[in-house]
JSON list of C-alpha atoms in Angstrom, two decimals:
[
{"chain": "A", "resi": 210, "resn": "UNK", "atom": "CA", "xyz": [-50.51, 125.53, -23.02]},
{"chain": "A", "resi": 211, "resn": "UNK", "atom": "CA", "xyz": [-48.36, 127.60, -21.31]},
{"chain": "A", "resi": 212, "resn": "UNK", "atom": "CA", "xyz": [-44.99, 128.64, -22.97]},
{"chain": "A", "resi": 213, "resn": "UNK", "atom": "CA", "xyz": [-41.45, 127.16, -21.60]},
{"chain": "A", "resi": 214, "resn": "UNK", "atom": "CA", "xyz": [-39.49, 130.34, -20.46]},
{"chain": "A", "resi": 215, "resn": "UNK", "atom": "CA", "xyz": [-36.17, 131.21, -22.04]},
{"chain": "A", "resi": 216, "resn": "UNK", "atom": "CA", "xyz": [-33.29, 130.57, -19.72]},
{"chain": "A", "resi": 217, "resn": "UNK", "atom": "CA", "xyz": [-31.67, 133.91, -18.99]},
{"chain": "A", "resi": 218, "resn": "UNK", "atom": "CA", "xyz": [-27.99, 133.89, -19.75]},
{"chain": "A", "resi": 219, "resn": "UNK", "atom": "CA", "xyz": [-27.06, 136.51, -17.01]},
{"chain": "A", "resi": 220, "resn": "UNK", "atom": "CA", "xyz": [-28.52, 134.60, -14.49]},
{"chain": "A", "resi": 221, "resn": "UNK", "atom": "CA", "xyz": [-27.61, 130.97, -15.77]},
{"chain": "A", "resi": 222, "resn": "UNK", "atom": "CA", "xyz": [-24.25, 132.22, -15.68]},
{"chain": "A", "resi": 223, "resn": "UNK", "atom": "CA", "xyz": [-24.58, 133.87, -11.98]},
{"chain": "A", "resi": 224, "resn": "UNK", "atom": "CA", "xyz": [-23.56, 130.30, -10.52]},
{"chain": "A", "resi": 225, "resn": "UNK", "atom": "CA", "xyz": [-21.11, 131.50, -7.94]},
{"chain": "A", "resi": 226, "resn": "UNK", "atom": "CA", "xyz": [-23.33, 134.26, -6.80]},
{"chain": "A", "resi": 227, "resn": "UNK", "atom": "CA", "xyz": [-25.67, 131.47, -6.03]},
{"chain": "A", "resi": 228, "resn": "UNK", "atom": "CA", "xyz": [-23.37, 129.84, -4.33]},
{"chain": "A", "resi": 229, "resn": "UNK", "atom": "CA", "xyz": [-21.92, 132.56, -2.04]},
{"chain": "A", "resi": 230, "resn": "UNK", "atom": "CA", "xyz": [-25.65, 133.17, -1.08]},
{"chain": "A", "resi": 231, "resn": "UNK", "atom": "CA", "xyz": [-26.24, 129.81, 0.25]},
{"chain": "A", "resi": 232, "resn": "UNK", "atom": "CA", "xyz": [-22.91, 129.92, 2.31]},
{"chain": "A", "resi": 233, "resn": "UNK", "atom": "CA", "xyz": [-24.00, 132.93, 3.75]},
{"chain": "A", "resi": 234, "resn": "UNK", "atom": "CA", "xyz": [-26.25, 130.65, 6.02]},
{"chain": "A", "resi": 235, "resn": "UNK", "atom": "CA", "xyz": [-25.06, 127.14, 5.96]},
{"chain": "A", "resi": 236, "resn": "UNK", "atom": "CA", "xyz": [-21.42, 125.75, 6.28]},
{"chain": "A", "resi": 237, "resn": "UNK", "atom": "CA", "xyz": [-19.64, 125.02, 3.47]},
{"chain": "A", "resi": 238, "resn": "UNK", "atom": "CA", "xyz": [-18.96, 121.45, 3.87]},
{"chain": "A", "resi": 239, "resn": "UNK", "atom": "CA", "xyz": [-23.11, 121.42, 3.24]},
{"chain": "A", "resi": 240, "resn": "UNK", "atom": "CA", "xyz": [-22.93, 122.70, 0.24]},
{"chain": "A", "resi": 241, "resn": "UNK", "atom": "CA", "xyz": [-21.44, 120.46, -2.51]},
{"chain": "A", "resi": 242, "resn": "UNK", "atom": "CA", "xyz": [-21.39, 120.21, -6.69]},
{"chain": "A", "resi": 243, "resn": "UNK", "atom": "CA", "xyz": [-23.72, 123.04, -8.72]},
{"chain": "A", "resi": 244, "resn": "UNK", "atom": "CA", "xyz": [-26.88, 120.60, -10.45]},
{"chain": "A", "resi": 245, "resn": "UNK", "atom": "CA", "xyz": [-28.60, 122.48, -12.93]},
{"chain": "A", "resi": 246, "resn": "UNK", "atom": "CA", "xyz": [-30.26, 125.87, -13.39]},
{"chain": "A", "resi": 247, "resn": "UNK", "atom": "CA", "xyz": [-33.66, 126.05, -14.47]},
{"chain": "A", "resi": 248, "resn": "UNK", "atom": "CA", "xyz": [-35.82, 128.86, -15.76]},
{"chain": "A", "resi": 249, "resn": "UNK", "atom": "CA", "xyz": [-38.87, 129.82, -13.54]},
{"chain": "A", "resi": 250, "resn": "UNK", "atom": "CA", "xyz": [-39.91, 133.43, -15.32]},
{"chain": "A", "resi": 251, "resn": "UNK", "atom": "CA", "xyz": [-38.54, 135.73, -17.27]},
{"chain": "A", "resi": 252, "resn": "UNK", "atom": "CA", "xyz": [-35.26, 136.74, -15.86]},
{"chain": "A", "resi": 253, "resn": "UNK", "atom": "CA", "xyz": [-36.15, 134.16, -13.09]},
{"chain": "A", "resi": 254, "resn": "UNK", "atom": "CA", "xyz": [-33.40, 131.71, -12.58]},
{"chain": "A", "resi": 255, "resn": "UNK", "atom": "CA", "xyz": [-33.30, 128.63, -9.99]},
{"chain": "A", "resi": 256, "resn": "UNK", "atom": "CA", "xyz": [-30.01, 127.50, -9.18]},
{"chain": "A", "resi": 257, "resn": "UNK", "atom": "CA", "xyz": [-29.85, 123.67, -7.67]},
{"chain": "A", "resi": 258, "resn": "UNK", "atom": "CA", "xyz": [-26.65, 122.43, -5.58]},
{"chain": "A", "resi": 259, "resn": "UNK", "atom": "CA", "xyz": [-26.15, 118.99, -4.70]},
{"chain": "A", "resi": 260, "resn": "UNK", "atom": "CA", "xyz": [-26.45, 118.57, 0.02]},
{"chain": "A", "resi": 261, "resn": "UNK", "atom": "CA", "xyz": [-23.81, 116.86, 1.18]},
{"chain": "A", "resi": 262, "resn": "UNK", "atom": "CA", "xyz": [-25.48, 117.17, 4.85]},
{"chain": "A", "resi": 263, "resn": "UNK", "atom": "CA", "xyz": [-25.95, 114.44, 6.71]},
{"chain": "A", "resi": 264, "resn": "UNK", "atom": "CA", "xyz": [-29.08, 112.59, 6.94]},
{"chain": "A", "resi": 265, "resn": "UNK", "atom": "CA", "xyz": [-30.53, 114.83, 3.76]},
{"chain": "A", "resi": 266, "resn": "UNK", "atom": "CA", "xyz": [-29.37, 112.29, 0.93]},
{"chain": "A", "resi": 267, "resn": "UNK", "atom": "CA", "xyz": [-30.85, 112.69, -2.45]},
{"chain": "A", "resi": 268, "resn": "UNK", "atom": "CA", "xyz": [-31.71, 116.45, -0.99]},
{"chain": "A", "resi": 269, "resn": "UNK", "atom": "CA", "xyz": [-30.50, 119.68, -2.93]},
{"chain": "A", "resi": 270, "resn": "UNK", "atom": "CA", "xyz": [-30.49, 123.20, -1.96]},
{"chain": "A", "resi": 271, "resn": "UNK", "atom": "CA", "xyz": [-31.53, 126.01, -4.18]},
{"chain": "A", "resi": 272, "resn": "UNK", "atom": "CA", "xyz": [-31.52, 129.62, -4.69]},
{"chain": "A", "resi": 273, "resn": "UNK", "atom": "CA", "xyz": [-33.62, 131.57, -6.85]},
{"chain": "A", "resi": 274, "resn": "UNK", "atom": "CA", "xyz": [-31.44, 134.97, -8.62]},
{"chain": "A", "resi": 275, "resn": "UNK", "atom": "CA", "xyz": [-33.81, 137.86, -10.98]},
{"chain": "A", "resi": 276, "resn": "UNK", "atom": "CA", "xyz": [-32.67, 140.57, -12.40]},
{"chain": "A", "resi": 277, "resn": "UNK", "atom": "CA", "xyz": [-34.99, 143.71, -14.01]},
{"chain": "A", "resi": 278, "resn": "UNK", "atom": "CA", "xyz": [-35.40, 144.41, -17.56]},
{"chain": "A", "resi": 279, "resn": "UNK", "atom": "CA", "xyz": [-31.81, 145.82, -19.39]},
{"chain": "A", "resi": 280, "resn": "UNK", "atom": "CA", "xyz": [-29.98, 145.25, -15.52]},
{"chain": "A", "resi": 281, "resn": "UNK", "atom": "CA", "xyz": [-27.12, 143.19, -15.76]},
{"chain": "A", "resi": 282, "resn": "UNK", "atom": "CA", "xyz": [-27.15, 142.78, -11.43]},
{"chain": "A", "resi": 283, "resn": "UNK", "atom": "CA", "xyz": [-28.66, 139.28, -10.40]},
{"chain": "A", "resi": 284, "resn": "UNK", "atom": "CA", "xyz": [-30.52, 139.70, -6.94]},
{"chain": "A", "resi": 285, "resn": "UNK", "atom": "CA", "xyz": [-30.97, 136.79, -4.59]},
{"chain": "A", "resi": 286, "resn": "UNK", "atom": "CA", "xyz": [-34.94, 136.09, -4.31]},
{"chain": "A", "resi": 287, "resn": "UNK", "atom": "CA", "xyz": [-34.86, 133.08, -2.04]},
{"chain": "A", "resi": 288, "resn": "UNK", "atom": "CA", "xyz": [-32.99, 130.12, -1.04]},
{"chain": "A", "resi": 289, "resn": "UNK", "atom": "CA", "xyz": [-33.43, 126.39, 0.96]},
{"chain": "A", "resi": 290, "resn": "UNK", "atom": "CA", "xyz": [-33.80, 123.04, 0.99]},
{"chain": "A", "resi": 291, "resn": "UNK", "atom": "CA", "xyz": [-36.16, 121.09, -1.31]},
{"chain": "A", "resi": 292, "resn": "UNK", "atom": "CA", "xyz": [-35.89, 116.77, -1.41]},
{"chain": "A", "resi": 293, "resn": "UNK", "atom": "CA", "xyz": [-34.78, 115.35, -4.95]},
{"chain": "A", "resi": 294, "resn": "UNK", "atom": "CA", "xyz": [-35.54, 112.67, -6.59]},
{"chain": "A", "resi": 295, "resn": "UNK", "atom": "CA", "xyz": [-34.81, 109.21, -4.52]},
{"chain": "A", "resi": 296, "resn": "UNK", "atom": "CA", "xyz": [-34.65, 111.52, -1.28]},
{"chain": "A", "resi": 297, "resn": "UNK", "atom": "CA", "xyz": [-35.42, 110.33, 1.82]},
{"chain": "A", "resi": 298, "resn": "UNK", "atom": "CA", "xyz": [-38.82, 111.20, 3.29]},
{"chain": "A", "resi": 299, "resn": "UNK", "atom": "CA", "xyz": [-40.77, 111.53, 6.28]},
{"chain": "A", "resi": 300, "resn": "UNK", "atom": "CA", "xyz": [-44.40, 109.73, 5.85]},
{"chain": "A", "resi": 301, "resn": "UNK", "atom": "CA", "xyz": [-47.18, 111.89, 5.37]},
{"chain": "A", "resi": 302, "resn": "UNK", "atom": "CA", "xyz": [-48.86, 112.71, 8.73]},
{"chain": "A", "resi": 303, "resn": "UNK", "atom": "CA", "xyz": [-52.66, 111.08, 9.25]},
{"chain": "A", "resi": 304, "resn": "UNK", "atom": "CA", "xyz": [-54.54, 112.00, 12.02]},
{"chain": "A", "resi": 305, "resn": "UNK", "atom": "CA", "xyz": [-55.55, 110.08, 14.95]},
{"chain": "A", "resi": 306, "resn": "UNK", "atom": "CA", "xyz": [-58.65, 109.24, 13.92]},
{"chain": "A", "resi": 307, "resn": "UNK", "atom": "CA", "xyz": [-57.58, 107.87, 10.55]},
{"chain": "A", "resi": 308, "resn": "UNK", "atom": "CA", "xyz": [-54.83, 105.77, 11.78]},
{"chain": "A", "resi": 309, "resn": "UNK", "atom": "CA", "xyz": [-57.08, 104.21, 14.89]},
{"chain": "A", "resi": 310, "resn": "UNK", "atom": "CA", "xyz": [-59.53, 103.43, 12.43]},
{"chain": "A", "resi": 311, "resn": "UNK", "atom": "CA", "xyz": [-56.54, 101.74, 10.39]},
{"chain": "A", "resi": 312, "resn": "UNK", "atom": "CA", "xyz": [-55.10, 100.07, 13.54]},
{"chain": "A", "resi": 313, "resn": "UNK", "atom": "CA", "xyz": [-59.10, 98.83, 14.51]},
{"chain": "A", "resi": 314, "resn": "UNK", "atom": "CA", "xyz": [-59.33, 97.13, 10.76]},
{"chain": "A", "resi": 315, "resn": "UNK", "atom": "CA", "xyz": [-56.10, 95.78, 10.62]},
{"chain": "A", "resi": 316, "resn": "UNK", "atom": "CA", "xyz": [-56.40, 93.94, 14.27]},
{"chain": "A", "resi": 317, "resn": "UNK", "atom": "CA", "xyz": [-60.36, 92.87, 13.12]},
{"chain": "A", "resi": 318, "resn": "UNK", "atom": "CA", "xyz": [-58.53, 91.30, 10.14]},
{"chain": "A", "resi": 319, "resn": "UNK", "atom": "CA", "xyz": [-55.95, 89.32, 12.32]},
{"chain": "A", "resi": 320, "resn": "UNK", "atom": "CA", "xyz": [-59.06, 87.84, 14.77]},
{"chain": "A", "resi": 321, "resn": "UNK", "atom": "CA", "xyz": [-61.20, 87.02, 11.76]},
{"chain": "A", "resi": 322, "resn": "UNK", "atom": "CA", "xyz": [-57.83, 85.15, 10.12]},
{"chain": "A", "resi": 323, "resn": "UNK", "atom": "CA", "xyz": [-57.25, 83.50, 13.35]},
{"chain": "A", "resi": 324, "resn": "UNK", "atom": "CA", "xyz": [-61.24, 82.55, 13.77]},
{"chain": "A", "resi": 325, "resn": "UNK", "atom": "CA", "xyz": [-60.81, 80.86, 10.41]},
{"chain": "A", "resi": 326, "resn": "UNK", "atom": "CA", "xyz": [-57.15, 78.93, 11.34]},
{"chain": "A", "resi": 327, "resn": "UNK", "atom": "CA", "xyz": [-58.90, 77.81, 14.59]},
{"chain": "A", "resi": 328, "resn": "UNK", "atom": "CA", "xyz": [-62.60, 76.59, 12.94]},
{"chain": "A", "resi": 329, "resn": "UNK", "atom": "CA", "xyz": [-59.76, 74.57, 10.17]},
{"chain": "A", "resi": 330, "resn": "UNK", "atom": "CA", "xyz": [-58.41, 72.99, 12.68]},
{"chain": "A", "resi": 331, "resn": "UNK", "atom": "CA", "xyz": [-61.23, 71.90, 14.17]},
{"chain": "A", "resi": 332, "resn": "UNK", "atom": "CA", "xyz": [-62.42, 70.23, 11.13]},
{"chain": "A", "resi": 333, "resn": "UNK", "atom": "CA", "xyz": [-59.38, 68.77, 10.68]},
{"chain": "A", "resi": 334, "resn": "UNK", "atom": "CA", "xyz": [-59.68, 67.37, 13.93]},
{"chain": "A", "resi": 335, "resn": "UNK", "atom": "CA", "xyz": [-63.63, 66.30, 13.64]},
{"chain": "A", "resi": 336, "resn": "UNK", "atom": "CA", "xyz": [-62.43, 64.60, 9.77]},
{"chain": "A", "resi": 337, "resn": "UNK", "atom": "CA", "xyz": [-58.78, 62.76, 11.87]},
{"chain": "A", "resi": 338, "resn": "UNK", "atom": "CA", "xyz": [-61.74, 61.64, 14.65]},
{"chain": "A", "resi": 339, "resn": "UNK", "atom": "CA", "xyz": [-63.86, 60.20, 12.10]},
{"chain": "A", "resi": 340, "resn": "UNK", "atom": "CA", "xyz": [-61.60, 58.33, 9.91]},
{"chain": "A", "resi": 341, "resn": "UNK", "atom": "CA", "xyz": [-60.24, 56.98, 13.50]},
{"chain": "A", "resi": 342, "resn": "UNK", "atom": "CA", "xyz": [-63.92, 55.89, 14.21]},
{"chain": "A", "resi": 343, "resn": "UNK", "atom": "CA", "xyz": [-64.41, 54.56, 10.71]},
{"chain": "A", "resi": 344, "resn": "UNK", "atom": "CA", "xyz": [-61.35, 52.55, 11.04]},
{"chain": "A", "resi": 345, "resn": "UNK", "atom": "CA", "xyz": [-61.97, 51.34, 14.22]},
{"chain": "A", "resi": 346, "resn": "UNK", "atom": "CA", "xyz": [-65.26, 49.89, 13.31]},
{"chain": "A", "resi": 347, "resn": "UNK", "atom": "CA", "xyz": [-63.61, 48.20, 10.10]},
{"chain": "A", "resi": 348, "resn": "UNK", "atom": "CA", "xyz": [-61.04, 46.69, 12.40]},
{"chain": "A", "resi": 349, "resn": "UNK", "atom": "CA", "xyz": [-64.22, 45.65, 15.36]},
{"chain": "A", "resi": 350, "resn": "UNK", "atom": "CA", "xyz": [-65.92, 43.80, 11.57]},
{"chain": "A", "resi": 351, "resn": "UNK", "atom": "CA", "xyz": [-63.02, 42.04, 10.46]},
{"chain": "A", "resi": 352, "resn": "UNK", "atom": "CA", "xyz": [-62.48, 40.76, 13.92]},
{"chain": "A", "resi": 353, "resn": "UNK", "atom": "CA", "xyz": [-65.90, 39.91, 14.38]},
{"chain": "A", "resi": 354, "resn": "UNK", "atom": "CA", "xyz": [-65.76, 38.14, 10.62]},
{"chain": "A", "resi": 355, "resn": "UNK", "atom": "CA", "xyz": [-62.43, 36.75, 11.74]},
{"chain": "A", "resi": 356, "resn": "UNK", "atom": "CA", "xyz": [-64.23, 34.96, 14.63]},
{"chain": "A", "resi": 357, "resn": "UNK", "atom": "CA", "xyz": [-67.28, 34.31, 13.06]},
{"chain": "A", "resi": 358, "resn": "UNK", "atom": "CA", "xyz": [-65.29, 32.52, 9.88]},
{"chain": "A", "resi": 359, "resn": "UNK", "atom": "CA", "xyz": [-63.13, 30.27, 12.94]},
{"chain": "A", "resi": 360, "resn": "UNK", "atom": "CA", "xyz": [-66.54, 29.28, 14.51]},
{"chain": "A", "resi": 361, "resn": "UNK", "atom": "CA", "xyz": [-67.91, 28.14, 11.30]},
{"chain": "A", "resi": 362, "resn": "UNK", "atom": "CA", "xyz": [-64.58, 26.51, 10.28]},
{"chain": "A", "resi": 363, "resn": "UNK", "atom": "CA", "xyz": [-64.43, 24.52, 13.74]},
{"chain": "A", "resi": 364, "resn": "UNK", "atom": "CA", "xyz": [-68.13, 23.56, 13.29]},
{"chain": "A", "resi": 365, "resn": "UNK", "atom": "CA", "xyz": [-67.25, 22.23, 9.99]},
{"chain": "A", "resi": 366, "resn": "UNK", "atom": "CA", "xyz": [-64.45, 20.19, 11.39]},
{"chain": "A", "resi": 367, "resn": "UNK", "atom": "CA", "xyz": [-66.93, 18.90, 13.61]},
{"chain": "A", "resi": 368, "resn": "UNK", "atom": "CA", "xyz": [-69.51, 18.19, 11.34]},
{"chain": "A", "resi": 369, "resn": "UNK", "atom": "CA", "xyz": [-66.65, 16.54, 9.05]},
{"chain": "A", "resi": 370, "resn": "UNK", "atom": "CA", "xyz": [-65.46, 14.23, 11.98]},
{"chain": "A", "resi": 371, "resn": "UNK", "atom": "CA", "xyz": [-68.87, 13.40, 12.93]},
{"chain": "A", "resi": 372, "resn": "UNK", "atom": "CA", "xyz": [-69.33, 11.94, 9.57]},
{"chain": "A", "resi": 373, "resn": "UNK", "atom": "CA", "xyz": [-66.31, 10.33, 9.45]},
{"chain": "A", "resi": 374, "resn": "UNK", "atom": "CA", "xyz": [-67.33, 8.24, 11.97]},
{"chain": "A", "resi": 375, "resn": "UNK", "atom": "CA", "xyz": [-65.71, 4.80, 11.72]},
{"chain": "A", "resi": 376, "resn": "UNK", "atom": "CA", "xyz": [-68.94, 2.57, 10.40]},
{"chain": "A", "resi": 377, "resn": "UNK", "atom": "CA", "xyz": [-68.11, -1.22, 10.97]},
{"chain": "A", "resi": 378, "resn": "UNK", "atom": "CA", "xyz": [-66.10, -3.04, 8.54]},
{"chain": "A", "resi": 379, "resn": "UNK", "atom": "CA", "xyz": [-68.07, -5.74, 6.63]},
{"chain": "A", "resi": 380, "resn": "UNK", "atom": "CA", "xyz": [-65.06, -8.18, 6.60]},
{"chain": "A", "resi": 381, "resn": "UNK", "atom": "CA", "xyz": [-64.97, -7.72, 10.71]},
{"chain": "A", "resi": 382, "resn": "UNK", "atom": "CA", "xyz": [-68.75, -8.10, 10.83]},
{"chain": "A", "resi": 383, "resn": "UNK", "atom": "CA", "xyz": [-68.00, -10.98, 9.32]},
{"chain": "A", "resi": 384, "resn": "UNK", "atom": "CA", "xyz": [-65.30, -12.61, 11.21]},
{"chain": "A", "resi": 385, "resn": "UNK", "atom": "CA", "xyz": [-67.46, -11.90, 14.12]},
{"chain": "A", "resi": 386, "resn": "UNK", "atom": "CA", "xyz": [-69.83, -13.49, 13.02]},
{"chain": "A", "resi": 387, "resn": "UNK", "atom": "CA", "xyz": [-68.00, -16.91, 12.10]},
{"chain": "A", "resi": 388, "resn": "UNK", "atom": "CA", "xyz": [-66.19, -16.02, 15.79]},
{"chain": "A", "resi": 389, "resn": "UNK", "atom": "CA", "xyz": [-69.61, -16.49, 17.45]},
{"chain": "A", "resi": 390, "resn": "UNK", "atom": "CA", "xyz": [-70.66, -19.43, 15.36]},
{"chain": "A", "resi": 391, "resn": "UNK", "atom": "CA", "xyz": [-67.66, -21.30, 15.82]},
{"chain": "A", "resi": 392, "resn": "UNK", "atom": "CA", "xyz": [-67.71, -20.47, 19.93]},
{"chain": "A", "resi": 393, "resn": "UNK", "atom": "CA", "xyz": [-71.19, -21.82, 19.91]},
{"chain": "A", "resi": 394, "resn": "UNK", "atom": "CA", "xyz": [-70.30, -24.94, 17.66]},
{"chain": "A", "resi": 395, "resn": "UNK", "atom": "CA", "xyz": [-67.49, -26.23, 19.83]},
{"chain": "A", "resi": 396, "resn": "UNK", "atom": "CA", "xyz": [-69.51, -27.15, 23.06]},
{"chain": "A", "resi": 397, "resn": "UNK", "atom": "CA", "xyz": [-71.86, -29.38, 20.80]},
{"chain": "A", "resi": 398, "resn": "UNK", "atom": "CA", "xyz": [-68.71, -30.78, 18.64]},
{"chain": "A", "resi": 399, "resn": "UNK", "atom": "CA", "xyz": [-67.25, -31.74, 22.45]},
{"chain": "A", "resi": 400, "resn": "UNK", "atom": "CA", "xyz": [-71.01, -33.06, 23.69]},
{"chain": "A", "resi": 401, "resn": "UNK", "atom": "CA", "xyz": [-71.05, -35.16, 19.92]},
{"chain": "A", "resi": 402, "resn": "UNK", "atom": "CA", "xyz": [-67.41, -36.56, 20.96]},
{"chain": "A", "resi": 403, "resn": "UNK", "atom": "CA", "xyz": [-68.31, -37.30, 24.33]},
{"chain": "A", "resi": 404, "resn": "UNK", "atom": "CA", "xyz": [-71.47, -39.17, 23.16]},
{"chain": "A", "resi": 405, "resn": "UNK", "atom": "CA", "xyz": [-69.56, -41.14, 20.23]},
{"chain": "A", "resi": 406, "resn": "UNK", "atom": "CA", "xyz": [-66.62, -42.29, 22.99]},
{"chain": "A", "resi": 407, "resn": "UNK", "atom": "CA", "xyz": [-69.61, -43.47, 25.50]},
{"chain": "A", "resi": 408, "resn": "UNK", "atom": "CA", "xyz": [-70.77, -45.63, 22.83]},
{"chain": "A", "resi": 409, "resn": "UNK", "atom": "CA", "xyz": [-67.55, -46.51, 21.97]},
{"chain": "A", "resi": 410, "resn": "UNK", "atom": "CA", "xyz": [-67.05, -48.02, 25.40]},
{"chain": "A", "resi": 411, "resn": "UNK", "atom": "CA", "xyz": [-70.49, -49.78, 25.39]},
{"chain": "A", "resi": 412, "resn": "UNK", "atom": "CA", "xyz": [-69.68, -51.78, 21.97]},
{"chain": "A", "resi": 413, "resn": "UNK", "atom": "CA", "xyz": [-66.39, -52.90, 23.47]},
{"chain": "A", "resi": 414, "resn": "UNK", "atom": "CA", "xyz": [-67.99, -54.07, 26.76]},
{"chain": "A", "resi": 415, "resn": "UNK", "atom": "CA", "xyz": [-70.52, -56.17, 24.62]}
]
């Protein structure tokens, strides 16, 4: 493992000089509070300053100072404009071919989803059809029951008053009876009278 360079005190201490070289390019309202300074090298020293820029947030600018072995002079190695932590990025760049190939997958996806929705709903609809067939032919039996039970019941009723058919009372068969024998009694009573009067009148005329 490699070993953590020291942080060079000359340099680490060269903050303004870092500064002033990034102001040399970029305006000063750009610049904003010194971060941290970290050690790349021996005697290599990167200096970070917070952007205040617009449109860079969580960006910070950097410049790199060195100095040679027993100089006390820091020299200016490089400088820019590297994103931070939480910065705001640009996406990676895919080629053409990748993101087509994305785009075809994603859209096969959607029609297959779709497919699926629309061959559900048709079963729903084929199951709603069904039960509305079922019930209907439930309903159609019932009614037919329904009737069938009424045109039993009335045939019953029928059957019932057909056996209740009045049968004649004994005690009218028998007035009826004494009726006729008394109708046919009463011409021969009159004859008998008739014949007991005639006989009458022949007794008194001798």
């Amino acid at each position: 493992m490699a070993r953590k360079p020291k942080l060079d005190s000359v340099l680490a201490e060269a903050k303004a000089q870092a500064r002033d070289a990034l102001l040399e390019n970029e305006p000063e309202n750009a610049v904003g509070e010194h971060l941290e300074a970290v050690a790349e090298d021996s005697r290599v020293v990167t200096h970070y300053f917070e952007c205040t820029q617009d449109g860079y947030a969580g960006w910070r600018w950097y410049v790199t100072l060195a100095r040679p072995p027993r100089g006390k002079t820091a020299t200016v190695s490089e400088s820019g404009l590297v994103p931070g932590d939480g910065a705001l990025l640009a996406p990676d760049w895919v080629p053409w071919e990748e993101r087509m190939r994305a785009y075809k997958e994603e859209q096969a996806a959607k029609k297959a989803a779709e497919e699926a929705e629309r061959e559900e709903q048709q079963a729903d609809d084929a199951d709603e059809d069904a039960a509305d067939a079922d019930c209907a032919d439930e309903n159609s039996g019932e009614d037919v029951e329904n009737a069938s039970d009424a045109e039993a019941g009335e045939d019953a009723d029928d059957v019932e008053d057909a056996d209740h058919v009045e049968e004649p009372d004994a005690g009218d068969a028998a007035d009826r009876a004494r009726g006729n024998r008394a109708a046919r009694r009463e011409p021969l009573q009159r004859r008998r009278r008739q014949r007991r009067r005639r006989g009458q009148r022949k007794s008194k005329k001798n």
